[in-house]
Tab-separated table of C-alpha atoms in Angstrom:
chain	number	residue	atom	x	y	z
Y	231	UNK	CA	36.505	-19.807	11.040
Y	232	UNK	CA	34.095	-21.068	13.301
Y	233	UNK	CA	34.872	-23.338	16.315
Y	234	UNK	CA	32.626	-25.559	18.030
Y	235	UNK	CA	33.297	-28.827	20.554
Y	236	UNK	CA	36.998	-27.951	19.233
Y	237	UNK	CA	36.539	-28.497	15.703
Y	238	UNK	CA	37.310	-25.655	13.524
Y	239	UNK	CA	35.849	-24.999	9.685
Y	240	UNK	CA	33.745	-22.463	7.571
Y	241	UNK	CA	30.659	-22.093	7.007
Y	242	UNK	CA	27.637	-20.718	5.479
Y	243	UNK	CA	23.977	-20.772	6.696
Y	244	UNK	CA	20.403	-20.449	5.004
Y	245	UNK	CA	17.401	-19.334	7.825
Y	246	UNK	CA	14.676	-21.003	8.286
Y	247	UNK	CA	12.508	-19.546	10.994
Y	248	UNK	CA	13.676	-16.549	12.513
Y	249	UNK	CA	15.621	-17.881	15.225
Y	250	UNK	CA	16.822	-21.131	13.697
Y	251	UNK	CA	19.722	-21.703	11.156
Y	252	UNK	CA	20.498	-24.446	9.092
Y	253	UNK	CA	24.532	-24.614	8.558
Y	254	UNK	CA	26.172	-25.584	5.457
Y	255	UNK	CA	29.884	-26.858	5.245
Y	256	UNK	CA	32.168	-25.069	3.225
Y	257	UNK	CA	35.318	-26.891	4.454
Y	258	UNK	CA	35.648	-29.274	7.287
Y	259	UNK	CA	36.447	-32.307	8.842
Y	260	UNK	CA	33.385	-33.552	9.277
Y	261	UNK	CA	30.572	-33.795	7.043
Y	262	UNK	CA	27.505	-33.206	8.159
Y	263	UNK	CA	25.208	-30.467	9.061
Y	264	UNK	CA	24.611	-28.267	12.347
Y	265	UNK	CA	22.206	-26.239	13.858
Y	266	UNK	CA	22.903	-22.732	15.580
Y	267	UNK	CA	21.551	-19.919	16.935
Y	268	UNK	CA	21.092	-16.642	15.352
Y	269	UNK	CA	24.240	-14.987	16.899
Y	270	UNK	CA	26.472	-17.744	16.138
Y	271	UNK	CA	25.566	-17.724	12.747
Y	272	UNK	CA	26.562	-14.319	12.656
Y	273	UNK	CA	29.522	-14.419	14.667
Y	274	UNK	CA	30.962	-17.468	12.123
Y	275	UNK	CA	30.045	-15.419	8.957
Y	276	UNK	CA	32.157	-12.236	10.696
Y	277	UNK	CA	34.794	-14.568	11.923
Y	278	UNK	CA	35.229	-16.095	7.784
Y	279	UNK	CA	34.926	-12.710	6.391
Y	280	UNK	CA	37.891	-10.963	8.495
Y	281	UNK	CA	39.966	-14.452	8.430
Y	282	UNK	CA	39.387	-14.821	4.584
Y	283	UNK	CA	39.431	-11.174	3.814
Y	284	UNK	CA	36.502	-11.648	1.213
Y	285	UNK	CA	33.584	-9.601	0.664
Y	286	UNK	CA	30.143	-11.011	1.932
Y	287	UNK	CA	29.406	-11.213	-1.869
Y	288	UNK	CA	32.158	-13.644	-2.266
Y	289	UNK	CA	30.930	-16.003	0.634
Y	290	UNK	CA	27.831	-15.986	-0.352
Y	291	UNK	CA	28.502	-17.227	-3.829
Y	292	UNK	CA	31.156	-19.828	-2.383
Y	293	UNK	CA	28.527	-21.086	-0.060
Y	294	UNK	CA	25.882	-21.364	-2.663
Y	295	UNK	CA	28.108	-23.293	-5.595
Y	296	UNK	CA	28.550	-25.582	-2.132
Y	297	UNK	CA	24.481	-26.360	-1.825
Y	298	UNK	CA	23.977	-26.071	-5.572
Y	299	UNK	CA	27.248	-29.098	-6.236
Y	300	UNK	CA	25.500	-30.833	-3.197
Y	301	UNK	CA	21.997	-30.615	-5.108
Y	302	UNK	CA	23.438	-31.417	-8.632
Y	303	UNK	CA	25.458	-34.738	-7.106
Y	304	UNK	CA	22.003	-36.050	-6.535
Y	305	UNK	CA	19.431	-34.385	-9.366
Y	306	UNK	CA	22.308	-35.226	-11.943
Y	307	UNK	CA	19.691	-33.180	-14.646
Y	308	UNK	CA	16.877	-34.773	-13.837
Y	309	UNK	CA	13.958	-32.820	-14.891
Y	310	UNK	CA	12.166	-32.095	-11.509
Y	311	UNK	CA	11.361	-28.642	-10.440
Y	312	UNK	CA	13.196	-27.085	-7.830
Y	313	UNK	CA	11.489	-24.678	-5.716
Y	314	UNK	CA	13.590	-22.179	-3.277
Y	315	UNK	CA	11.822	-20.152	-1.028
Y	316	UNK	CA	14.123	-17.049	-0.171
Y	317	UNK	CA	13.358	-14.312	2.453
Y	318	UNK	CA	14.766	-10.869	1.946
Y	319	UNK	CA	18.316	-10.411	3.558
Y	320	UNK	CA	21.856	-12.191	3.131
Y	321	UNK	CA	20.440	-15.782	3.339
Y	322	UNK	CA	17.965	-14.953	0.925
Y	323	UNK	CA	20.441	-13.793	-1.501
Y	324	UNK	CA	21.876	-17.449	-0.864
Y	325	UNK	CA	18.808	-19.132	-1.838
Y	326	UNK	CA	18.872	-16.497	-5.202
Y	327	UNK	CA	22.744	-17.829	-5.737
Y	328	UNK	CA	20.972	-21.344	-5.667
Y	329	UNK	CA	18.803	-20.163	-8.196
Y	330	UNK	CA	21.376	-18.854	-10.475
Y	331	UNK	CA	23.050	-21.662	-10.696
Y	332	UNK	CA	20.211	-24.131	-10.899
Y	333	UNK	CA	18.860	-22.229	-13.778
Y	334	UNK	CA	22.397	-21.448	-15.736
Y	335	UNK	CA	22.759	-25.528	-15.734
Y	336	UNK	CA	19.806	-26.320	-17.450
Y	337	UNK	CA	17.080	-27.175	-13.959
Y	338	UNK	CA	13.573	-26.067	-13.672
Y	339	UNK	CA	13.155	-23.644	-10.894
Y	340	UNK	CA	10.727	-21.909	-8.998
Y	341	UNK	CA	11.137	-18.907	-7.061
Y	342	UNK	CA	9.495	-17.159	-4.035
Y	343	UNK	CA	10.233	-14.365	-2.943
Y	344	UNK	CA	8.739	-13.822	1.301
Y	345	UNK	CA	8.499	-10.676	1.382
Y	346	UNK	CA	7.926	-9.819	5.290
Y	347	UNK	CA	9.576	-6.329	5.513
Y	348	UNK	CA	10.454	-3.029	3.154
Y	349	UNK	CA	14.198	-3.482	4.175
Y	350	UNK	CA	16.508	-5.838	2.035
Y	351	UNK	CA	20.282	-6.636	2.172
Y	352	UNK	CA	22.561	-5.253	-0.341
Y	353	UNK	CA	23.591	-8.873	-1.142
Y	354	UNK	CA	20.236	-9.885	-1.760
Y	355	UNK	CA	19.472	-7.194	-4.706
Y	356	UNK	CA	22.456	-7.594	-5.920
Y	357	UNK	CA	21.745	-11.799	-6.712
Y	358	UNK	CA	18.332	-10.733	-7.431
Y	359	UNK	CA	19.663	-8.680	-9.716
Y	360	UNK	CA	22.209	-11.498	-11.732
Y	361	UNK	CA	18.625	-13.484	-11.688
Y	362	UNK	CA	16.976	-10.953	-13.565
Y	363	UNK	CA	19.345	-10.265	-15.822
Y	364	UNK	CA	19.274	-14.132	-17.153
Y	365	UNK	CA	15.511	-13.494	-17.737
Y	366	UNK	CA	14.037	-15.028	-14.765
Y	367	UNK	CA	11.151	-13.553	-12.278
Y	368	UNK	CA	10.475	-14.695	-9.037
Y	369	UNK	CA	7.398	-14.853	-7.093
Y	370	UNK	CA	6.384	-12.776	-4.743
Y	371	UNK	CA	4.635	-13.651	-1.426
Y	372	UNK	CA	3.286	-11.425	0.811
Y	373	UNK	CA	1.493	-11.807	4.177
Y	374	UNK	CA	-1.783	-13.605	3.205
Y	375	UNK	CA	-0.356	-14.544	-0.180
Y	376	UNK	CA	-1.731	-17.772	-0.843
Y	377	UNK	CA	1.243	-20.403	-0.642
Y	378	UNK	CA	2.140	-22.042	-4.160
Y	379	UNK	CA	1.234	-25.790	-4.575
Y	380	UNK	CA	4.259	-28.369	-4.673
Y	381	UNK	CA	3.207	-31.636	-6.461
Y	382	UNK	CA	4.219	-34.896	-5.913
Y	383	UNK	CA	6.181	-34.644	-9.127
Y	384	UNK	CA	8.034	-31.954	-8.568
């Protein structure tokens, strides 16, 4: 449980830069989407986990199936290609849930994998792992890795 301006709810984030988070609502009174810091980002995901009494595993999938429902309300099947760019620790390994469940309901995905350090969450190889083992290989990027093209189509 996170609360901010006196509103409590959970939550779930994806990183986009280093320093800046993008929030996803699991559950709350309000729908809409909020930006915080590093350390409050971490301070709601160890606030859920001791409230809920889940494994990170288990938020991580329950935040996913949130962005992937949210995704699916508005592709309804269409045949577009997503593409998910995932770096290499927990939020990554929410971007690879994404994946998983894009791909296991029929979407076109694309992968990419930033690879920007040696070191990788548990979490993450473990959803890189269930990707895999349906058959599918992401990309790798590196540091001067040329970045993939994204048509208009897509």
């Amino acid at each position: 449980m996170l609360e901010l301006s006196g509103r409590q709810f959970l939550c779930k984030f994806l990183s986009i830069p280093s320093n800046i988070y993008f929030l996803y609502i699991v559950k709350s009174q309000f729908q809409s989407m909020k930006i915080l810091s590093k350390e409050q980002c971490y301070k709601a995901d160890q606030q859920t986990l001791s409230a809920e009494q889940i494994p990170s595993e288990a938020l991580m999938e329950r935040a996913a199936t949130q962005v992937f429902e949210w995704l699916h309300q508005r592709l309804q099947g269409a045949p577009a290609t997503v593409h998910i760019f995932c770096g290499i620790g927990n939020n990554g390994g929410d971007g690879l849930v994404v994946a998983r469940l894009l791909l296991e309901h029929g979407y076109h995905i694309q992968v990419y994998i930033v690879k920007y350090s040696a070191s990788r969450s548990g979490d993450f190889l473990t959803n890189l792992k269930r990707l895999k083992d349906r058959k599918f290989w992401p990309e790798y990027l590196e540091e001067g890795s040329p970045l993939p093209e994204v048509h208009d189509a897509d």
